[in-house]
Amino acid sequence: MRTIIFRTIAPFLTALMILFSIFVLLRGHNEPGGGFIGGLIAASALSIYGIACGVRAVRRALVFSPMALSAFGLFLGALAGLPSLIAGVPYLTGLWWTPHVGETELPIATPVLFDIGVYFVVVGAISAIGLTLEERER
């Protein structure tokens, strides 16, 4: 399935799917979606790119090892619980701050940081599995 049409459209489709995965990630706190679904969409985009252009191209595009992405996501997820411990409430209790930047209120929440961590864990783990399977097949 490595036709010229598929190889031509795959980079554009991948970029579009990754943008959509970030949209799903960021809207997931208030509506359906979140880190897990966004991560699955991004991993699917990388799989499409890998099928079209090869495993080496995906590894070059990722810059970091997929397992390093998973480890970073796990670190972010654990880090999201520290503010709640400092505030004296149970670990991973959601906390919100609204600092003022100029005349704009900028809401910051620990659940969003946790969702971003889940996103990286899912992208890294699913990509590592997919890339390993694709390398073994060839």
GROMACS .gro file of N, CA, C and O in nm:
model
  552
    1MET      N    1   0.083  -0.120   0.000
    1MET     CA    2   0.000   0.000   0.000
    1MET      C    3   0.087   0.125   0.000
    1MET      O    4   0.052   0.225   0.056
    2ARG      N    5   0.201   0.119  -0.062
    2ARG     CA    6   0.289   0.234  -0.067
    2ARG      C    7   0.281   0.301  -0.204
    2ARG      O    8   0.380   0.322  -0.270
    3THR      N    9   0.160   0.333  -0.245
    3THR     CA   10   0.140   0.398  -0.374
    3THR      C   11   0.189   0.542  -0.366
    3THR      O   12   0.206   0.599  -0.257
    4ILE      N   13   0.210   0.601  -0.480
    4ILE     CA   14   0.259   0.739  -0.485
    4ILE      C   15   0.157   0.835  -0.425
    4ILE      O   16   0.194   0.932  -0.359
    5ILE      N   17   0.030   0.807  -0.443
    5ILE     CA   18  -0.074   0.894  -0.387
    5ILE      C   19  -0.070   0.889  -0.234
    5ILE      O   20  -0.075   0.992  -0.167
    6PHE      N   21  -0.059   0.768  -0.179
    6PHE     CA   22  -0.056   0.752  -0.034
    6PHE      C   23   0.069   0.816   0.025
    6PHE      O   24   0.063   0.884   0.128
    7ARG      N   25   0.185   0.795  -0.040
    7ARG     CA   26   0.309   0.856   0.010
    7ARG      C   27   0.305   1.008   0.002
    7ARG      O   28   0.367   1.077   0.082
    8THR      N   29   0.232   1.061  -0.094
    8THR     CA   30   0.223   1.207  -0.109
    8THR      C   31   0.130   1.268  -0.005
    8THR      O   32   0.160   1.373   0.052
    9ILE      N   33   0.017   1.202   0.021
    9ILE     CA   34  -0.083   1.260   0.111
    9ILE      C   35  -0.054   1.231   0.258
    9ILE      O   36  -0.100   1.303   0.347
   10ALA      N   37   0.024   1.127   0.287
   10ALA     CA   38   0.048   1.085   0.426
   10ALA      C   39   0.107   1.195   0.515
   10ALA      O   40   0.060   1.212   0.628
   11PRO      N   41   0.208   1.271   0.472
   11PRO     CA   42   0.259   1.377   0.561
   11PRO      C   43   0.153   1.483   0.595
   11PRO      O   44   0.146   1.530   0.709
   12PHE      N   45   0.069   1.519   0.499
   12PHE     CA   46  -0.036   1.618   0.526
   12PHE      C   47  -0.142   1.561   0.619
   12PHE      O   48  -0.189   1.629   0.710
   13LEU      N   49  -0.180   1.436   0.595
   13LEU     CA   50  -0.278   1.371   0.680
   13LEU      C   51  -0.225   1.355   0.822
   13LEU      O   52  -0.297   1.375   0.920
   14THR      N   53  -0.097   1.322   0.834
   14THR     CA   54  -0.035   1.307   0.965
   14THR      C   55  -0.037   1.440   1.041
   14THR      O   56  -0.074   1.444   1.159
   15ALA      N   57   0.000   1.546   0.975
   15ALA     CA   58   0.000   1.678   1.040
   15ALA      C   59  -0.140   1.717   1.084
   15ALA      O   60  -0.160   1.768   1.195
   16LEU      N   61  -0.237   1.693   0.998
   16LEU     CA   62  -0.376   1.726   1.031
   16LEU      C   63  -0.426   1.643   1.150
   16LEU      O   64  -0.492   1.696   1.240
   17MET      N   65  -0.392   1.515   1.152
   17MET     CA   66  -0.435   1.429   1.262
   17MET      C   67  -0.368   1.468   1.393
   17MET      O   68  -0.431   1.463   1.499
   18ILE      N   69  -0.242   1.509   1.389
   18ILE     CA   70  -0.175   1.551   1.512
   18ILE      C   71  -0.235   1.681   1.564
   18ILE      O   72  -0.255   1.697   1.685
   19LEU      N   73  -0.268   1.773   1.476
   19LEU     CA   74  -0.336   1.895   1.520
   19LEU      C   75  -0.472   1.862   1.582
   19LEU      O   76  -0.509   1.919   1.685
   20PHE      N   77  -0.545   1.770   1.520
   20PHE     CA   78  -0.674   1.730   1.575
   20PHE      C   79  -0.656   1.660   1.710
   20PHE      O   80  -0.736   1.680   1.801
   21SER      N   81  -0.549   1.582   1.726
   21SER     CA   82  -0.525   1.515   1.854
   21SER      C   83  -0.497   1.617   1.965
   21SER      O   84  -0.540   1.598   2.078
   22ILE      N   85  -0.428   1.724   1.931
   22ILE     CA   86  -0.402   1.829   2.030
   22ILE      C   87  -0.532   1.901   2.066
   22ILE      O   88  -0.557   1.933   2.182
   23PHE      N   89  -0.618   1.923   1.967
   23PHE     CA   90  -0.749   1.982   1.993
   23PHE      C   91  -0.831   1.893   2.087
   23PHE      O   92  -0.890   1.942   2.185
   24VAL      N   93  -0.833   1.763   2.061
   24VAL     CA   94  -0.908   1.669   2.146
   24VAL      C   95  -0.848   1.666   2.286
   24VAL      O   96  -0.920   1.661   2.385
   25LEU      N   97  -0.716   1.671   2.295
   25LEU     CA   98  -0.649   1.673   2.425
   25LEU      C   99  -0.691   1.795   2.506
   25LEU      O  100  -0.729   1.783   2.623
   26LEU      N  101  -0.689   1.911   2.446
   26LEU     CA  102  -0.716   2.034   2.520
   26LEU      C  103  -0.864   2.055   2.551
   26LEU      O  104  -0.897   2.120   2.650
   27ARG      N  105  -0.953   2.002   2.470
   27ARG     CA  106  -1.095   2.019   2.500
   27ARG      C  107  -1.146   1.911   2.593
   27ARG      O  108  -1.257   1.919   2.642
   28GLY      N  109  -1.066   1.808   2.618
   28GLY     CA  110  -1.110   1.693   2.694
   28GLY      C  111  -1.140   1.720   2.840
   28GLY      O  112  -1.205   1.639   2.904
   29HIS      N  113  -1.095   1.832   2.892
   29HIS     CA  114  -1.123   1.860   3.032
   29HIS      C  115  -1.269   1.900   3.053
   29HIS      O  116  -1.328   1.868   3.155
   30ASN      N  117  -1.326   1.969   2.956
   30ASN     CA  118  -1.463   2.018   2.969
   30ASN      C  119  -1.564   1.938   2.886
   30ASN      O  120  -1.683   1.946   2.912
   31GLU      N  121  -1.520   1.867   2.785
   31GLU     CA  122  -1.607   1.792   2.696
   31GLU      C  123  -1.541   1.656   2.670
   31GLU      O  124  -1.430   1.632   2.714
   32PRO      N  125  -1.609   1.566   2.597
   32PRO     CA  126  -1.548   1.436   2.570
   32PRO      C  127  -1.414   1.449   2.498
   32PRO      O  128  -1.396   1.534   2.411
   33GLY      N  129  -1.323   1.365   2.535
   33GLY     CA  130  -1.188   1.368   2.479
   33GLY      C  131  -1.089   1.358   2.592
   33GLY      O  132  -1.118   1.305   2.698
   34GLY      N  133  -0.973   1.407   2.571
   34GLY     CA  134  -0.871   1.407   2.675
   34GLY      C  135  -0.742   1.347   2.626
   34GLY      O  136  -0.720   1.325   2.507
   35GLY      N  137  -0.654   1.318   2.722
   35GLY     CA  138  -0.521   1.270   2.689
   35GLY      C  139  -0.517   1.134   2.623
   35GLY      O  140  -0.439   1.111   2.532
   36PHE      N  141  -0.603   1.043   2.668
   36PHE     CA  142  -0.598   0.908   2.613
   36PHE      C  143  -0.645   0.906   2.467
   36PHE      O  144  -0.576   0.853   2.380
   37ILE      N  145  -0.758   0.966   2.440
   37ILE     CA  146  -0.811   0.966   2.304
   37ILE      C  147  -0.722   1.049   2.212
   37ILE      O  148  -0.693   1.009   2.098
   38GLY      N  149  -0.674   1.163   2.260
   38GLY     CA  150  -0.582   1.244   2.180
   38GLY      C  151  -0.454   1.169   2.149
   38GLY      O  152  -0.401   1.177   2.038
   39GLY      N  153  -0.402   1.095   2.247
   39GLY     CA  154  -0.282   1.016   2.225
   39GLY      C  155  -0.303   0.905   2.123
   39GLY      O  156  -0.215   0.876   2.042
   40LEU      N  157  -0.421   0.842   2.126
   40LEU     CA  158  -0.451   0.738   2.027
   40LEU      C  159  -0.459   0.796   1.886
   40LEU      O  160  -0.412   0.734   1.790
   41ILE      N  161  -0.515   0.915   1.873
   41ILE     CA  162  -0.522   0.979   1.742
   41ILE      C  163  -0.382   1.012   1.692
   41ILE      O  164  -0.350   0.989   1.575
   42ALA      N  165  -0.297   1.065   1.780
   42ALA     CA  166  -0.160   1.098   1.739
   42ALA      C  167  -0.081   0.973   1.703
   42ALA      O  168  -0.005   0.972   1.606
   43ALA      N  169  -0.097   0.866   1.780
   43ALA     CA  170  -0.028   0.741   1.748
   43ALA      C  171  -0.077   0.683   1.615
   43ALA      O  172   0.002   0.627   1.538
   44SER      N  173  -0.205   0.698   1.588
   44SER     CA  174  -0.259   0.654   1.459
   44SER      C  175  -0.199   0.735   1.344
   44SER      O  176  -0.169   0.680   1.238
   45ALA      N  177  -0.181   0.863   1.367
   45ALA     CA  178  -0.119   0.948   1.265
   45ALA      C  179   0.023   0.902   1.238
   45ALA      O  180   0.066   0.893   1.122
   46LEU      N  181   0.098   0.871   1.342
   46LEU     CA  182   0.235   0.823   1.323
   46LEU      C  183   0.237   0.687   1.255
   46LEU      O  184   0.328   0.658   1.177
   47SER      N  185   0.138   0.605   1.281
   47SER     CA  186   0.129   0.475   1.213
   47SER      C  187   0.104   0.492   1.064
   47SER      O  188   0.165   0.423   0.982
   48ILE      N  189   0.016   0.584   1.029
   48ILE     CA  190  -0.009   0.612   0.887
   48ILE      C  191   0.118   0.661   0.820
   48ILE      O  192   0.153   0.618   0.710
   49TYR      N  193   0.188   0.750   0.887
   49TYR     CA  194   0.314   0.801   0.832
   49TYR      C  195   0.416   0.688   0.818
   49TYR      O  196   0.489   0.683   0.719
   50GLY      N  197   0.420   0.597   0.914
   50GLY     CA  198   0.513   0.485   0.907
   50GLY      C  199   0.480   0.389   0.796
   50GLY      O  200   0.570   0.336   0.729
   51ILE      N  201   0.353   0.363   0.773
   51ILE     CA  202   0.313   0.275   0.663
   51ILE      C  203   0.351   0.337   0.529
   51ILE      O  204   0.398   0.268   0.439
   52ALA      N  205   0.334   0.468   0.517
   52ALA     CA  206   0.361   0.535   0.390
   52ALA      C  207   0.509   0.558   0.364
   52ALA      O  208   0.557   0.537   0.253
   53CYS      N  209   0.582   0.599   0.466
   53CYS     CA  210   0.720   0.644   0.445
   53CYS      C  211   0.826   0.556   0.510
   53CYS      O  212   0.945   0.579   0.490
   54GLY      N  213   0.786   0.463   0.594
   54GLY     CA  214   0.883   0.373   0.658
   54GLY      C  215   0.910   0.411   0.802
   54GLY      O  216   0.883   0.522   0.848
   55VAL      N  217   0.966   0.313   0.873
   55VAL     CA  218   0.992   0.328   1.016
   55VAL      C  219   1.100   0.434   1.042
   55VAL      O  220   1.091   0.512   1.136
   56ARG      N  221   1.202   0.435   0.958
   56ARG     CA  222   1.310   0.533   0.979
   56ARG      C  223   1.258   0.676   0.973
   56ARG      O  224   1.302   0.761   1.051
   57ALA      N  225   1.166   0.703   0.882
   57ALA     CA  226   1.110   0.838   0.870
   57ALA      C  227   1.033   0.877   0.996
   57ALA      O  228   1.040   0.991   1.041
   58VAL      N  229   0.962   0.782   1.054
   58VAL     CA  230   0.887   0.810   1.178
   58VAL      C  231   0.984   0.836   1.292
   58VAL      O  232   0.966   0.930   1.369
   59ARG      N  233   1.088   0.757   1.302
   59ARG     CA  234   1.187   0.777   1.410
   59ARG      C  235   1.256   0.912   1.396
   59ARG      O  236   1.285   0.978   1.495
   60ARG      N  237   1.283   0.954   1.272
   60ARG     CA  238   1.342   1.087   1.251
   60ARG      C  239   1.243   1.197   1.289
   60ARG      O  240   1.280   1.299   1.345
   61ALA      N  241   1.116   1.177   1.257
   61ALA     CA  242   1.013   1.278   1.286
   61ALA      C  243   0.989   1.292   1.435
   61ALA      O  244   0.959   1.401   1.484
   62LEU      N  245   0.999   1.182   1.510
   62LEU     CA  246   0.972   1.187   1.654
   62LEU      C  247   1.083   1.257   1.732
   62LEU      O  248   1.058   1.307   1.841
   63VAL      N  249   1.203   1.262   1.683
   63VAL     CA  250   1.320   1.320   1.748
   63VAL      C  251   1.360   1.238   1.872
   63VAL      O  252   1.473   1.196   1.884
   64PHE      N  253   1.267   1.214   1.965
   64PHE     CA  254   1.295   1.137   2.085
   64PHE      C  255   1.248   0.994   2.067
   64PHE      O  256   1.158   0.966   1.989
   65SER      N  257   1.304   0.906   2.145
   65SER     CA  258   1.259   0.767   2.145
   65SER      C  259   1.116   0.760   2.196
   65SER      O  260   1.078   0.835   2.287
   66PRO      N  261   1.032   0.672   2.141
   66PRO     CA  262   0.895   0.661   2.190
   66PRO      C  263   0.889   0.628   2.340
   66PRO      O  264   0.800   0.678   2.411
   67MET      N  265   0.980   0.547   2.388
   67MET     CA  266   0.979   0.514   2.531
   67MET      C  267   1.020   0.634   2.615
   67MET      O  268   0.975   0.648   2.729
   68ALA      N  269   1.104   0.721   2.562
   68ALA     CA  270   1.138   0.845   2.633
   68ALA      C  271   1.014   0.935   2.643
   68ALA      O  272   0.994   1.002   2.745
   69LEU      N  273   0.933   0.938   2.538
   69LEU     CA  274   0.807   1.014   2.544
   69LEU      C  275   0.716   0.958   2.652
   69LEU      O  276   0.653   1.034   2.726
   70SER      N  277   0.709   0.825   2.661
   70SER     CA  278   0.626   0.763   2.765
   70SER      C  279   0.678   0.797   2.904
   70SER      O  280   0.600   0.827   2.995
   71ALA      N  281   0.808   0.792   2.921
   71ALA     CA  282   0.867   0.824   3.052
   71ALA      C  283   0.841   0.970   3.089
   71ALA      O  284   0.809   1.000   3.204
   72PHE      N  285   0.852   1.059   2.992
   72PHE     CA  286   0.824   1.200   3.017
   72PHE      C  287   0.678   1.220   3.056
   72PHE      O  288   0.647   1.297   3.147
   73GLY      N  289   0.587   1.150   2.988
   73GLY     CA  290   0.446   1.159   3.022
   73GLY      C  291   0.417   1.107   3.161
   73GLY      O  292   0.337   1.165   3.235
   74LEU      N  293   0.482   0.998   3.199
   74LEU     CA  294   0.465   0.945   3.334
   74LEU      C  295   0.516   1.045   3.438
   74LEU      O  296   0.453   1.064   3.543
   75PHE      N  297   0.627   1.110   3.407
   75PHE     CA  298   0.680   1.212   3.496
   75PHE      C  299   0.582   1.329   3.511
   75PHE      O  300   0.558   1.377   3.623
   76LEU      N  301   0.525   1.374   3.398
   76LEU     CA  302   0.427   1.484   3.405
   76LEU      C  303   0.303   1.445   3.485
   76LEU      O  304   0.250   1.525   3.562
   77GLY      N  305   0.257   1.322   3.465
   77GLY     CA  306   0.140   1.275   3.539
   77GLY      C  307   0.165   1.272   3.688
   77GLY      O  308   0.079   1.310   3.768
   78ALA      N  309   0.283   1.227   3.728
   78ALA     CA  310   0.318   1.224   3.870
   78ALA      C  311   0.337   1.366   3.924
   78ALA      O  312   0.300   1.397   4.037
   79LEU      N  313   0.395   1.452   3.841
   79LEU     CA  314   0.419   1.591   3.881
   79LEU      C  315   0.287   1.666   3.902
   79LEU      O  316   0.281   1.758   3.985
   80ALA      N  317   0.182   1.626   3.831
   80ALA     CA  318   0.052   1.693   3.845
   80ALA      C  319  -0.008   1.675   3.984
   80ALA      O  320  -0.092   1.754   4.026
   81GLY      N  321   0.036   1.574   4.058
   81GLY     CA  322  -0.017   1.552   4.191
   81GLY      C  323   0.057   1.627   4.300
   81GLY      O  324   0.005   1.639   4.413
   82LEU      N  325   0.175   1.678   4.272
   82LEU     CA  326   0.253   1.747   4.376
   82LEU      C  327   0.188   1.875   4.429
   82LEU      O  328   0.191   1.898   4.550
   83PRO      N  329   0.127   1.960   4.346
   83PRO     CA  330   0.062   2.079   4.403
   83PRO      C  331  -0.047   2.045   4.505
   83PRO      O  332  -0.066   2.118   4.602
   84SER      N  333  -0.117   1.934   4.484
   84SER     CA  334  -0.221   1.897   4.580
   84SER      C  335  -0.160   1.854   4.713
   84SER      O  336  -0.216   1.882   4.819
   85LEU      N  337  -0.046   1.787   4.710
   85LEU     CA  338   0.022   1.752   4.835
   85LEU      C  339   0.070   1.877   4.908
   85LEU      O  340   0.061   1.885   5.031
   86ILE      N  341   0.120   1.973   4.832
   86ILE     CA  342   0.167   2.098   4.893
   86ILE      C  343   0.050   2.174   4.955
   86ILE      O  344   0.063   2.235   5.061
   87ALA      N  345  -0.067   2.167   4.890
   87ALA     CA  346  -0.186   2.236   4.942
   87ALA      C  347  -0.251   2.161   5.058
   87ALA      O  348  -0.344   2.211   5.120
   88GLY      N  349  -0.205   2.040   5.087
   88GLY     CA  350  -0.257   1.966   5.200
   88GLY      C  351  -0.385   1.889   5.172
   88GLY      O  352  -0.460   1.857   5.263
   89VAL      N  353  -0.411   1.860   5.045
   89VAL     CA  354  -0.528   1.780   5.007
   89VAL      C  355  -0.478   1.648   4.948
   89VAL      O  356  -0.359   1.634   4.921
   90PRO      N  357  -0.566   1.549   4.928
   90PRO     CA  358  -0.519   1.420   4.876
   90PRO      C  359  -0.447   1.433   4.740
   90PRO      O  360  -0.478   1.523   4.661
   91TYR      N  361  -0.356   1.339   4.719
   91TYR     CA  362  -0.275   1.336   4.596
   91TYR      C  363  -0.365   1.331   4.473
   91TYR      O  364  -0.464   1.259   4.470
   92LEU      N  365  -0.332   1.407   4.372
   92LEU     CA  366  -0.403   1.418   4.245
   92LEU      C  367  -0.541   1.484   4.257
   92LEU      O  368  -0.626   1.468   4.169
   93THR      N  369  -0.564   1.559   4.362
   93THR     CA  370  -0.686   1.640   4.369
   93THR      C  371  -0.667   1.758   4.274
   93THR      O  372  -0.562   1.822   4.273
   94GLY      N  373  -0.767   1.787   4.193
   94GLY     CA  374  -0.757   1.895   4.096
   94GLY      C  375  -0.753   2.031   4.163
   94GLY      O  376  -0.836   2.062   4.249
   95LEU      N  377  -0.658   2.112   4.123
   95LEU     CA  378  -0.646   2.249   4.174
   95LEU      C  379  -0.644   2.345   4.056
   95LEU      O  380  -0.587   2.315   3.952
   96TRP      N  381  -0.704   2.463   4.074
   96TRP     CA  382  -0.711   2.564   3.969
   96TRP      C  383  -0.657   2.696   4.022
   96TRP      O  384  -0.683   2.735   4.135
   97TRP      N  385  -0.583   2.766   3.936
   97TRP     CA  386  -0.534   2.901   3.964
   97TRP      C  387  -0.574   2.989   3.847
   97TRP      O  388  -0.579   2.944   3.734
   98THR      N  389  -0.599   3.116   3.875
   98THR     CA  390  -0.629   3.211   3.768
   98THR      C  391  -0.542   3.335   3.786
   98THR      O  392  -0.590   3.439   3.832
   99PRO      N  393  -0.414   3.325   3.748
   99PRO     CA  394  -0.329   3.444   3.756
   99PRO      C  395  -0.369   3.544   3.646
   99PRO      O  396  -0.424   3.507   3.543
  100HIS      N  397  -0.343   3.670   3.673
  100HIS     CA  398  -0.375   3.776   3.578
  100HIS      C  399  -0.248   3.812   3.501
  100HIS      O  400  -0.146   3.845   3.558
  101VAL      N  401  -0.257   3.800   3.369
  101VAL     CA  402  -0.148   3.839   3.280
  101VAL      C  403  -0.196   3.962   3.206
  101VAL      O  404  -0.275   3.953   3.112
  102GLY      N  405  -0.151   4.077   3.251
  102GLY     CA  406  -0.204   4.202   3.197
  102GLY      C  407  -0.350   4.217   3.241
  102GLY      O  408  -0.380   4.215   3.359
  103GLU      N  409  -0.439   4.228   3.145
  103GLU     CA  410  -0.581   4.236   3.176
  103GLU      C  411  -0.653   4.104   3.152
  103GLU      O  412  -0.774   4.096   3.164
  104THR      N  413  -0.578   4.000   3.122
  104THR     CA  414  -0.637   3.870   3.089
  104THR      C  415  -0.619   3.772   3.204
  104THR      O  416  -0.511   3.763   3.262
  105GLU      N  417  -0.726   3.698   3.234
  105GLU     CA  418  -0.713   3.591   3.331
  105GLU      C  419  -0.669   3.464   3.258
  105GLU      O  420  -0.725   3.429   3.155
  106LEU      N  421  -0.569   3.395   3.312
  106LEU     CA  422  -0.516   3.274   3.251
  106LEU      C  423  -0.539   3.157   3.345
  106LEU      O  424  -0.463   3.138   3.440
  107PRO      N  425  -0.647   3.079   3.322
  107PRO     CA  426  -0.674   2.967   3.413
  107PRO      C  427  -0.573   2.854   3.393
  107PRO      O  428  -0.546   2.812   3.281
  108ILE      N  429  -0.517   2.807   3.503
  108ILE     CA  430  -0.421   2.697   3.502
  108ILE      C  431  -0.476   2.589   3.594
  108ILE      O  432  -0.519   2.618   3.706
  109ALA      N  433  -0.474   2.462   3.547
  109ALA     CA  434  -0.531   2.353   3.626
  109ALA      C  435  -0.438   2.232   3.625
  109ALA      O  436  -0.374   2.203   3.524
  110THR      N  437  -0.432   2.162   3.737
  110THR     CA  438  -0.350   2.041   3.743
  110THR      C  439  -0.408   1.926   3.662
  110THR      O  440  -0.330   1.846   3.609
  111PRO      N  441  -0.541   1.912   3.646
  111PRO     CA  442  -0.591   1.803   3.559
  111PRO      C  443  -0.544   1.814   3.414
  111PRO      O  444  -0.526   1.713   3.348
  112VAL      N  445  -0.523   1.936   3.365
  112VAL     CA  446  -0.473   1.952   3.229
  112VAL      C  447  -0.331   1.899   3.219
  112VAL      O  448  -0.295   1.833   3.121
  113LEU      N  449  -0.248   1.926   3.319
  113LEU     CA  450  -0.112   1.873   3.321
  113LEU      C  451  -0.113   1.720   3.325
  113LEU      O  452  -0.036   1.654   3.255
  114PHE      N  453  -0.206   1.663   3.401
  114PHE     CA  454  -0.219   1.518   3.406
  114PHE      C  455  -0.262   1.463   3.269
  114PHE      O  456  -0.209   1.362   3.223
  115ASP      N  457  -0.357   1.529   3.202
  115ASP     CA  458  -0.401   1.485   3.069
  115ASP      C  459  -0.287   1.491   2.968
  115ASP      O  460  -0.275   1.404   2.881
  116ILE      N  461  -0.203   1.593   2.976
  116ILE     CA  462  -0.088   1.603   2.886
  116ILE      C  463   0.009   1.488   2.912
  116ILE      O  464   0.064   1.430   2.818
  117GLY      N  465   0.027   1.452   3.038
  117GLY     CA  466   0.110   1.337   3.071
  117GLY      C  467   0.054   1.209   3.014
  117GLY      O  468   0.127   1.127   2.957
  118VAL      N  469  -0.076   1.187   3.026
  118VAL     CA  470  -0.141   1.069   2.969
  118VAL      C  471  -0.123   1.068   2.817
  118VAL      O  472  -0.095   0.963   2.757
  119TYR      N  473  -0.136   1.183   2.754
  119TYR     CA  474  -0.117   1.196   2.609
  119TYR      C  475   0.021   1.144   2.568
  119TYR      O  476   0.034   1.063   2.477
  120PHE      N  477   0.124   1.190   2.637
  120PHE     CA  478   0.260   1.148   2.602
  120PHE      C  479   0.282   0.999   2.630
  120PHE      O  480   0.351   0.932   2.553
  121VAL      N  481   0.225   0.947   2.737
  121VAL     CA  482   0.239   0.804   2.767
  121VAL      C  483   0.176   0.721   2.655
  121VAL      O  484   0.236   0.624   2.606
  122VAL      N  485   0.057   0.757   2.614
  122VAL     CA  486  -0.014   0.681   2.510
  122VAL      C  487   0.058   0.692   2.376
  122VAL      O  488   0.079   0.591   2.307
  123VAL      N  489   0.097   0.812   2.337
  123VAL     CA  490   0.170   0.829   2.210
  123VAL      C  491   0.298   0.748   2.210
  123VAL      O  492   0.329   0.675   2.115
  124GLY      N  493   0.374   0.756   2.319
  124GLY     CA  494   0.500   0.684   2.326
  124GLY      C  495   0.482   0.534   2.327
  124GLY      O  496   0.550   0.461   2.253
  125ALA      N  497   0.390   0.483   2.407
  125ALA     CA  498   0.373   0.338   2.419
  125ALA      C  499   0.317   0.278   2.290
  125ALA      O  500   0.369   0.177   2.240
  126ILE      N  501   0.212   0.337   2.235
  126ILE     CA  502   0.152   0.282   2.113
  126ILE      C  503   0.248   0.296   1.995
  126ILE      O  504   0.258   0.205   1.912
  127SER      N  505   0.320   0.406   1.987
  127SER     CA  506   0.418   0.422   1.879
  127SER      C  507   0.532   0.321   1.892
  127SER      O  508   0.577   0.266   1.791
  128ALA      N  509   0.578   0.297   2.013
  128ALA     CA  510   0.686   0.199   2.032
  128ALA      C  511   0.639   0.060   1.989
  128ALA      O  512   0.713  -0.012   1.921
  129ILE      N  513   0.517   0.024   2.025
  129ILE     CA  514   0.464  -0.106   1.986
  129ILE      C  515   0.451  -0.114   1.834
  129ILE      O  516   0.494  -0.211   1.770
  130GLY      N  517   0.392  -0.012   1.774
  130GLY     CA  518   0.372  -0.012   1.629
  130GLY      C  519   0.503  -0.014   1.552
  130GLY      O  520   0.517  -0.088   1.454
  131LEU      N  521   0.600   0.066   1.595
  131LEU     CA  522   0.728   0.070   1.525
  131LEU      C  523   0.803  -0.062   1.539
  131LEU      O  524   0.866  -0.109   1.443
  132THR      N  525   0.795  -0.122   1.655
  132THR     CA  526   0.861  -0.250   1.675
  132THR      C  527   0.799  -0.359   1.588
  132THR      O  528   0.870  -0.438   1.525
  133LEU      N  529   0.668  -0.362   1.581
  133LEU     CA  530   0.601  -0.459   1.496
  133LEU      C  531   0.633  -0.437   1.349
  133LEU      O  532   0.653  -0.531   1.273
  134GLU      N  533   0.637  -0.311   1.307
  134GLU     CA  534   0.668  -0.281   1.167
  134GLU      C  535   0.812  -0.318   1.132
  134GLU      O  536   0.838  -0.366   1.023
  135GLU      N  537   0.906  -0.295   1.224
  135GLU     CA  538   1.045  -0.333   1.199
  135GLU      C  539   1.061  -0.483   1.187
  135GLU      O  540   1.138  -0.532   1.105
  136ARG      N  541   0.992  -0.557   1.270
  136ARG     CA  542   1.002  -0.704   1.266
  136ARG      C  543   0.942  -0.761   1.140
  136ARG      O  544   0.986  -0.864   1.091
  137GLU      N  545   0.840  -0.693   1.088
  137GLU     CA  546   0.773  -0.744   0.969
  137GLU      C  547   0.863  -0.735   0.846
  137GLU      O  548   0.857  -0.816   0.757
  138ARG      N  549   0.946  -0.635   0.843
  138ARG     CA  550   1.031  -0.613   0.725
  138ARG      C  551   1.156  -0.687   0.742
  138ARG      O  552   1.240  -0.729   0.745
   0.00000   0.00000   0.00000
